Short mmCIF file of C-alpha atoms in Angstrom, two decimals:
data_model
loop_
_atom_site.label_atom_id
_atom_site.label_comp_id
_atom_site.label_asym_id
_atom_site.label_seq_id
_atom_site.Cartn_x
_atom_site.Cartn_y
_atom_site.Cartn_z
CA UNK A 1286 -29.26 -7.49 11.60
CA UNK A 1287 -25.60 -6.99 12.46
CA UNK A 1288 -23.36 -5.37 9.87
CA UNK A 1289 -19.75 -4.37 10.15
CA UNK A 1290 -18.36 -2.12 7.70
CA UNK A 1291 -14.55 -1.10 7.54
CA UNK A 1292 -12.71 1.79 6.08
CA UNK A 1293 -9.21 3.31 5.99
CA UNK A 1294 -7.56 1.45 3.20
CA UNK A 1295 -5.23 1.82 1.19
CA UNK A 1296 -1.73 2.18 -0.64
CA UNK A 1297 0.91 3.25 1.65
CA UNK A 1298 4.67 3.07 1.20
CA UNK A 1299 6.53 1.01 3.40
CA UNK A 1300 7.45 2.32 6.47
CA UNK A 1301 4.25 3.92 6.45
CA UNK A 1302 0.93 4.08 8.68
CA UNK A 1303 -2.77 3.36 8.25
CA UNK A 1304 -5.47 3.21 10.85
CA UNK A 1305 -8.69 0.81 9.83
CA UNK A 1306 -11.89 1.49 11.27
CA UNK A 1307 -14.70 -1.29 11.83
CA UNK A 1308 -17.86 0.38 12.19
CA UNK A 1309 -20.84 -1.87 13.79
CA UNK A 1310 -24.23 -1.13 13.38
CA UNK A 1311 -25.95 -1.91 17.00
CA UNK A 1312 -23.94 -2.13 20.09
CA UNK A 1313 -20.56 -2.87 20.41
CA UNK A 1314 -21.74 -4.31 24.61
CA UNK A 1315 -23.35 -7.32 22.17
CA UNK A 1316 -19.61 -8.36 21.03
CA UNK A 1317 -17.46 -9.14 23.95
CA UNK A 1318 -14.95 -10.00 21.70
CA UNK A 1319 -13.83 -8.00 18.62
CA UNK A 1320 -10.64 -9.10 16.02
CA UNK A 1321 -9.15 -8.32 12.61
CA UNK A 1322 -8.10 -10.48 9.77
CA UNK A 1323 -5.92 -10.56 6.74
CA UNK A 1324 -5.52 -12.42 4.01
CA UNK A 1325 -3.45 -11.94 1.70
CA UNK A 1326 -3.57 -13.57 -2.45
CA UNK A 1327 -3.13 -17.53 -1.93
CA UNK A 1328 -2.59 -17.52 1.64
CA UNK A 1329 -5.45 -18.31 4.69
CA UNK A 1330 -6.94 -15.87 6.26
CA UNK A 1331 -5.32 -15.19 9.17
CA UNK A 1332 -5.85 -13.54 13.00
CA UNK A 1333 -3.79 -10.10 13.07
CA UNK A 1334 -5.07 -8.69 16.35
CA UNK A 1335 -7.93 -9.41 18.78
CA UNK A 1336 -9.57 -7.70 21.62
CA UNK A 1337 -12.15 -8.66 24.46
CA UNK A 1338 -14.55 -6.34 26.23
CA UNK A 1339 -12.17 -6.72 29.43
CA UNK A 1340 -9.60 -4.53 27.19
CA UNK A 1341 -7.53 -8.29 26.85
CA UNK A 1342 -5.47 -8.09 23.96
CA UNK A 1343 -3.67 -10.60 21.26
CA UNK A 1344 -1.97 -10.36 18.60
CA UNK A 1345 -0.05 -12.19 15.25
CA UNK A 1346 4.26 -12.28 15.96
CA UNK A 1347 4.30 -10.64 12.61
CA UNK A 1348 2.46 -7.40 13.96
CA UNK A 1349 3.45 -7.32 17.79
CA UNK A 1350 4.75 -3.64 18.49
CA UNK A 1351 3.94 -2.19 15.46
CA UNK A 1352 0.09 -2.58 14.88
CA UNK A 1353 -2.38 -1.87 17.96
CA UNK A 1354 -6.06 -2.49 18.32
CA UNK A 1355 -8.75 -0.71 20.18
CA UNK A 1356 -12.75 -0.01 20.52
CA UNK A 1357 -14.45 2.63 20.79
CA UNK A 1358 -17.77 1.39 23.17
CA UNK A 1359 -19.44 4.69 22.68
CA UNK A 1360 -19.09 5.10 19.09
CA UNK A 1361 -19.34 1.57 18.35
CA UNK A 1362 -16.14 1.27 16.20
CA UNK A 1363 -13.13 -1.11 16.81
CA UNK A 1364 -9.52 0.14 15.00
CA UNK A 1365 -6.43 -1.02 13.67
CA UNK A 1366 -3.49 1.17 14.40
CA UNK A 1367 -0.76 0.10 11.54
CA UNK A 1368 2.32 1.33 12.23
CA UNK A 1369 5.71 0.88 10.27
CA UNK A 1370 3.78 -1.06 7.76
CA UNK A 1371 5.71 -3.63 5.54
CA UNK A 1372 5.09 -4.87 2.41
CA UNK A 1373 4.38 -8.46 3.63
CA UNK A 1374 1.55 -6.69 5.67
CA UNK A 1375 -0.37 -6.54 1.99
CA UNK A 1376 -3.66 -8.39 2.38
CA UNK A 1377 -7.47 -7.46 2.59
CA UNK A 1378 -8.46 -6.78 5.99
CA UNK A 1379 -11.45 -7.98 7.96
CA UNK A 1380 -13.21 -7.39 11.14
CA UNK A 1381 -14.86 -9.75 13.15
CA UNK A 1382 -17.32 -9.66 16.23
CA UNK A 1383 -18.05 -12.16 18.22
CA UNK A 1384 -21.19 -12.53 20.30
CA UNK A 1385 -22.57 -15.42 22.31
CA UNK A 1386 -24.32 -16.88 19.42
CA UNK A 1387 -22.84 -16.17 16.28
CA UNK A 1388 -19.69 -14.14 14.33
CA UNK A 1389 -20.21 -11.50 12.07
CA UNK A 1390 -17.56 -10.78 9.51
CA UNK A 1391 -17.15 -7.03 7.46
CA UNK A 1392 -16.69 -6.90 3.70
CA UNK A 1393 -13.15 -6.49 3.80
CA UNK A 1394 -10.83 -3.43 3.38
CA UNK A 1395 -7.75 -3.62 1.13
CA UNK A 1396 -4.19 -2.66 2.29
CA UNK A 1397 -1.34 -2.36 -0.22
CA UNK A 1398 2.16 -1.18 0.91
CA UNK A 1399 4.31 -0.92 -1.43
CA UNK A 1400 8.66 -1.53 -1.36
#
């Protein structure tokens, strides 16, 4: 069975930086594509950042220049850089994998920056 497990949360001040980690049990080569999530209180869950196993990346207007995402193949992890965090960037973060037959979601990590 798949699991994904994220850490790195937390409260940050604006202007700040926090780096998430997704940590998948079996191999990352089984999830050719890899992505993160937020939502945030009332709002959809939404795509922050994504990233195939050609090293394609996309990501949210919201986050583009200041948040950067990257795996790991040999550790089997997949990370969030956050930089120059803003409070609108509050939400509980997910990561996703993707393989051919299914997705597999993580329990969430929460991210509070504060004004």
């Amino acid at each position: 069975q798949v699991q994904l497990v994220e850490s790195g949360g937390g409260l940050v001040q604006a202007g700040g930086s926090l780096r998430l980690s997704c940590a998948v049990s079996g191999s990352l080569f089984s999830m050719p594509a890899m992505a993160w999530y937020r939502q945030a209180p009332g709002n959809q869950r939404e795509l922050v950042a994504s990233l195939t196993s050609g090293g394609s990346t996309n990501y949210a207007d919201s986050v583009k220049g200041r948040f950067t995402i990257s795996r790991d193949n040999a550790k089997n992890t997949v990370s969030l850089q956050m930089n120059s965090l803003k409070p609108e960037d509050t939400a509980v973060y997910y990561c996703k994998g993707s393989s051919i037959l299914k997705d597999y979601w993580g329990q969430g990590t929460q991210v509070t920056v504060s004004s």
